[in-house]
Short mmCIF file of C-alpha atoms in Angstrom, two decimals:
data_model
loop_
_atom_site.label_atom_id
_atom_site.label_comp_id
_atom_site.label_asym_id
_atom_site.label_seq_id
_atom_site.Cartn_x
_atom_site.Cartn_y
_atom_site.Cartn_z
CA SER A 8 -61.39 -79.16 125.42
CA GLN A 9 -58.52 -77.13 126.87
CA GLN A 10 -57.77 -77.37 130.62
CA GLY A 11 -55.48 -74.40 131.04
CA GLU A 12 -56.74 -70.82 130.97
CA GLU A 13 -54.20 -68.04 130.71
CA ASP A 14 -54.88 -64.62 132.02
CA PRO A 15 -54.77 -61.99 130.57
CA GLN A 16 -55.38 -62.94 126.95
CA ALA A 17 -53.24 -59.97 125.81
CA LEU A 18 -50.67 -57.87 127.68
CA SER A 19 -48.84 -54.78 126.42
CA ILE A 20 -46.03 -53.16 128.50
CA GLN A 21 -42.99 -50.92 128.10
CA GLU A 22 -39.51 -52.37 127.71
CA GLY A 23 -37.88 -52.87 131.05
CA GLU A 24 -41.01 -53.49 132.90
CA ASN A 25 -42.02 -56.85 134.46
CA ALA A 26 -44.67 -58.99 132.78
CA THR A 27 -46.88 -61.31 134.81
CA MET A 28 -49.11 -64.06 133.19
CA ASN A 29 -51.36 -66.40 135.10
CA CYS A 30 -52.62 -69.88 134.30
CA SER A 31 -55.41 -71.85 135.91
CA TYR A 32 -56.22 -75.57 135.40
CA LYS A 33 -58.77 -78.14 136.50
CA THR A 34 -57.39 -81.48 137.25
CA SER A 35 -54.41 -82.90 139.26
CA ILE A 36 -51.25 -82.66 137.41
CA ASN A 37 -47.73 -84.26 137.25
CA ASN A 38 -46.12 -81.04 136.11
CA LEU A 39 -46.83 -77.73 134.47
CA GLN A 40 -44.75 -76.27 131.52
CA TRP A 41 -44.47 -72.91 130.05
CA TYR A 42 -43.82 -72.33 126.39
CA ARG A 43 -43.16 -69.31 124.12
CA GLN A 44 -44.31 -69.07 120.47
CA ASN A 45 -43.25 -66.40 117.97
CA SER A 46 -45.65 -65.52 115.18
CA GLY A 47 -47.28 -68.95 114.77
CA ARG A 48 -43.98 -70.81 114.61
CA GLY A 49 -42.82 -73.70 116.76
CA LEU A 50 -43.07 -73.67 120.59
CA VAL A 51 -39.94 -72.97 122.65
CA HIS A 52 -39.89 -74.71 126.02
CA LEU A 53 -39.17 -72.28 128.87
CA ILE A 54 -39.50 -74.07 132.04
CA LEU A 55 -41.05 -77.15 133.78
CA ILE A 56 -42.32 -77.08 137.34
CA ARG A 57 -43.20 -80.32 139.06
CA SER A 58 -46.32 -80.71 141.25
CA ASN A 59 -44.18 -80.93 144.43
CA GLU A 60 -42.29 -77.63 143.57
CA ARG A 61 -43.65 -74.28 144.46
CA GLU A 62 -41.28 -71.89 142.68
CA LYS A 63 -38.63 -72.16 139.90
CA HIS A 64 -36.22 -69.67 138.35
CA SER A 65 -34.54 -69.67 134.97
CA GLY A 66 -32.65 -66.53 134.08
CA ARG A 67 -35.24 -63.65 133.92
CA LEU A 68 -38.08 -66.11 134.36
CA ARG A 69 -39.80 -67.05 137.65
CA VAL A 70 -42.62 -69.59 137.79
CA THR A 71 -44.75 -70.27 140.76
CA LEU A 72 -47.23 -73.18 141.28
CA ASP A 73 -50.00 -73.46 143.70
CA THR A 74 -51.63 -76.89 143.37
CA SER A 75 -54.25 -76.02 146.10
CA LYS A 76 -55.52 -73.33 143.84
CA LYS A 77 -54.65 -75.13 140.62
CA SER A 78 -52.85 -72.04 139.38
CA SER A 79 -49.45 -71.00 138.13
CA SER A 80 -47.84 -67.68 137.22
CA LEU A 81 -44.93 -66.76 134.87
CA LEU A 82 -43.02 -63.60 135.65
CA ILE A 83 -40.63 -62.13 133.12
CA THR A 84 -38.43 -59.50 134.68
CA ALA A 85 -36.78 -56.53 132.84
CA SER A 86 -38.71 -57.30 129.63
CA ARG A 87 -37.02 -56.77 126.19
CA ALA A 88 -38.52 -56.35 122.74
CA ALA A 89 -37.39 -59.80 121.94
CA ASP A 90 -39.81 -61.18 124.62
CA THR A 91 -42.75 -60.17 122.33
CA ALA A 92 -44.57 -63.51 121.71
CA SER A 93 -47.43 -65.73 122.75
CA TYR A 94 -46.96 -67.62 126.01
CA PHE A 95 -48.69 -70.88 126.75
CA CYS A 96 -48.99 -72.90 129.89
CA ALA A 97 -49.31 -76.62 129.39
CA THR A 98 -50.43 -79.09 132.04
CA ASP A 99 -49.48 -82.74 132.26
CA PRO A 100 -52.50 -84.29 133.85
CA ILE A 101 -52.30 -87.42 135.90
CA ILE A 102 -53.68 -90.03 133.54
CA GLN A 103 -52.60 -93.42 132.44
CA GLY A 104 -50.90 -93.70 129.10
CA ALA A 105 -49.59 -90.79 127.09
CA GLN A 106 -48.12 -87.61 128.53
CA LYS A 107 -50.82 -85.55 126.93
CA LEU A 108 -49.94 -81.90 127.31
CA VAL A 109 -53.11 -79.77 127.66
CA PHE A 110 -52.58 -76.15 126.50
CA GLY A 111 -54.44 -72.99 127.26
CA GLN A 112 -55.17 -70.37 124.61
CA GLY A 113 -52.17 -68.31 125.53
CA THR A 114 -51.29 -64.78 126.53
CA ARG A 115 -50.04 -62.48 123.70
CA LEU A 116 -47.34 -60.31 125.19
CA THR A 117 -46.25 -57.16 123.42
CA ILE A 118 -43.16 -55.26 124.60
CA ASN A 119 -43.16 -51.70 123.41
CA PRO A 120 -39.69 -50.08 122.93
CA GLU B 6 -27.39 -82.16 119.12
CA THR B 7 -29.98 -81.95 116.29
CA GLY B 8 -33.37 -80.54 117.32
CA VAL B 9 -36.84 -81.66 116.13
CA THR B 10 -37.36 -81.08 112.39
CA GLN B 11 -40.51 -81.23 110.39
CA SER B 12 -41.38 -81.34 106.69
CA PRO B 13 -42.79 -79.81 104.76
CA THR B 14 -42.89 -76.26 106.10
CA HIS B 15 -46.09 -75.37 104.16
CA LEU B 16 -48.65 -77.40 102.37
CA ILE B 17 -51.74 -76.63 100.37
CA LYS B 18 -54.34 -79.34 99.78
CA THR B 19 -57.96 -79.52 98.58
CA ARG B 20 -60.87 -81.09 100.48
CA GLY B 21 -60.99 -84.81 100.23
CA GLN B 22 -57.28 -85.21 99.68
CA GLN B 23 -54.85 -87.07 101.90
CA VAL B 24 -51.73 -85.65 103.41
CA THR B 25 -48.57 -87.00 105.17
CA LEU B 26 -46.48 -84.84 107.43
CA ARG B 27 -43.08 -85.89 108.81
CA CYS B 28 -41.12 -85.35 111.89
CA SER B 29 -37.58 -86.29 112.92
CA SER B 30 -37.15 -86.48 116.66
CA GLN B 31 -34.30 -85.02 118.58
CA SER B 32 -31.31 -87.35 119.00
CA GLY B 33 -31.92 -89.77 121.92
CA HIS B 34 -35.59 -89.27 122.07
CA ASN B 35 -37.90 -92.20 121.71
CA THR B 36 -41.27 -90.51 122.19
CA VAL B 37 -43.05 -88.30 119.60
CA SER B 38 -46.37 -86.43 120.13
CA TRP B 39 -48.41 -84.67 117.55
CA TYR B 40 -50.51 -81.50 118.14
CA GLN B 41 -52.92 -79.41 116.00
CA GLN B 42 -52.94 -75.71 116.56
CA ALA B 43 -55.81 -73.72 114.90
CA LEU B 44 -55.32 -70.03 114.35
CA GLY B 45 -55.46 -68.06 117.60
CA GLN B 46 -55.84 -71.25 119.75
CA GLY B 47 -53.48 -73.32 121.83
CA PRO B 48 -52.24 -76.72 120.55
CA GLN B 49 -54.49 -79.66 120.84
CA PHE B 50 -53.07 -83.25 121.47
CA ILE B 51 -53.68 -85.59 118.61
CA PHE B 52 -51.61 -88.69 119.69
CA GLN B 53 -48.27 -89.95 121.02
CA TYR B 54 -45.95 -92.68 119.98
CA TYR B 55 -43.54 -94.42 122.30
CA ARG B 56 -41.14 -96.94 120.87
CA GLU B 57 -43.18 -97.37 117.73
CA GLU B 58 -46.50 -97.99 119.49
CA GLU B 59 -49.39 -95.51 119.82
CA ASN B 60 -49.39 -94.50 123.51
CA GLY B 61 -52.51 -92.32 123.76
CA ARG B 62 -54.82 -90.44 121.57
CA GLY B 63 -56.79 -87.22 121.87
CA ASN B 64 -60.24 -86.33 120.59
CA PHE B 65 -59.50 -86.71 116.90
CA PRO B 66 -61.28 -88.98 114.43
CA PRO B 67 -59.75 -92.10 112.88
CA ARG B 68 -58.90 -90.38 109.75
CA PHE B 69 -56.04 -88.95 111.70
CA SER B 70 -53.38 -91.71 111.94
CA GLY B 71 -49.71 -92.08 112.44
CA LEU B 72 -46.64 -94.17 112.48
CA GLN B 73 -43.26 -94.21 114.31
CA PHE B 74 -40.21 -95.78 112.75
CA PRO B 75 -37.37 -97.68 114.33
CA ASN B 76 -35.22 -94.47 114.30
CA TYR B 77 -38.12 -92.82 116.22
CA SER B 78 -38.97 -90.47 113.38
CA SER B 79 -42.74 -90.21 112.80
CA GLU B 80 -45.47 -89.47 110.33
CA LEU B 81 -48.92 -88.01 110.69
CA ASN B 82 -51.40 -89.01 108.00
CA VAL B 83 -54.74 -87.22 107.50
CA ASN B 84 -57.33 -88.74 105.10
CA ALA B 85 -60.35 -87.13 103.53
CA LEU B 86 -59.21 -83.58 104.40
CA GLU B 87 -61.83 -81.04 105.65
CA LEU B 88 -61.56 -77.31 105.65
CA ASP B 89 -61.31 -77.33 109.45
CA ASP B 90 -58.12 -79.35 109.21
CA SER B 91 -56.35 -76.17 108.17
CA ALA B 92 -53.87 -75.55 111.02
CA LEU B 93 -50.36 -75.62 112.19
CA TYR B 94 -49.30 -79.18 112.96
CA LEU B 95 -46.66 -79.51 115.61
CA CYS B 96 -44.47 -82.47 116.47
CA ALA B 97 -42.80 -82.78 119.82
CA SER B 98 -40.16 -85.27 120.92
CA SER B 99 -39.11 -86.28 124.46
CA PRO B 100 -36.66 -88.72 126.01
CA GLY B 101 -39.50 -90.67 127.56
CA ALA B 102 -43.24 -90.59 127.84
CA TYR B 103 -43.26 -88.28 130.93
CA ASN B 104 -40.54 -85.66 130.17
CA GLU B 105 -40.23 -82.26 128.83
CA GLN B 106 -41.41 -82.10 125.25
CA PHE B 107 -39.33 -80.22 122.57
CA PHE B 108 -41.24 -79.01 119.62
CA GLY B 109 -40.41 -78.66 115.92
CA PRO B 110 -41.13 -75.61 113.83
CA GLY B 111 -44.47 -77.02 112.64
CA THR B 112 -46.12 -77.70 109.24
CA ARG B 113 -48.67 -75.10 108.12
CA LEU B 114 -51.51 -77.04 106.31
CA THR B 115 -54.05 -75.15 104.34
CA VAL B 116 -57.09 -77.02 103.04
CA LEU B 117 -59.02 -75.26 100.20
#
């Protein structure tokens, strides 16, 4: 079963606009990570935010984390055609043993020129 | 620095056959995790290897097995293939069991 749920499932915007994707999860976590995937290829790591952090920036990316609501958001500013991809949040739940990343089903982002 | 590599890129098998997928971890990484991604879904955790020992397993049957070698590269073996095993298999390495995971390009397995 998948813990994370991304919202919306699909998003289509014009180039230059901002894109916001949301992720909700169910259990306590060590950290939450966002990944990008182009056309069914490998996942590209975008950003990791730890459970004691509330906001993190990386270039045009801004991630927030609200552990009380068990939710996160990814904001991509000034979108470009190259940002067209699927975006996944992955939680690292607090369990013994392996760091088992639990992924949602992703948000398919389309940037229209 | 060499990233995570996987081989082969694509593979076609028939039901009942066995398959071995390979992964070379990123330099300096001692942990490898394997994920299965069905079409239109997010990746699902299969298992993780840390310093050559299985360090956790997801909800997959025993016919999914793996190995990690002294150089930290890894294999995923699947026996008695079923149609539902058709998926993208992703390998990820990390410098420890609780760090960022870096993914390879994946192996696309098709079972006919």
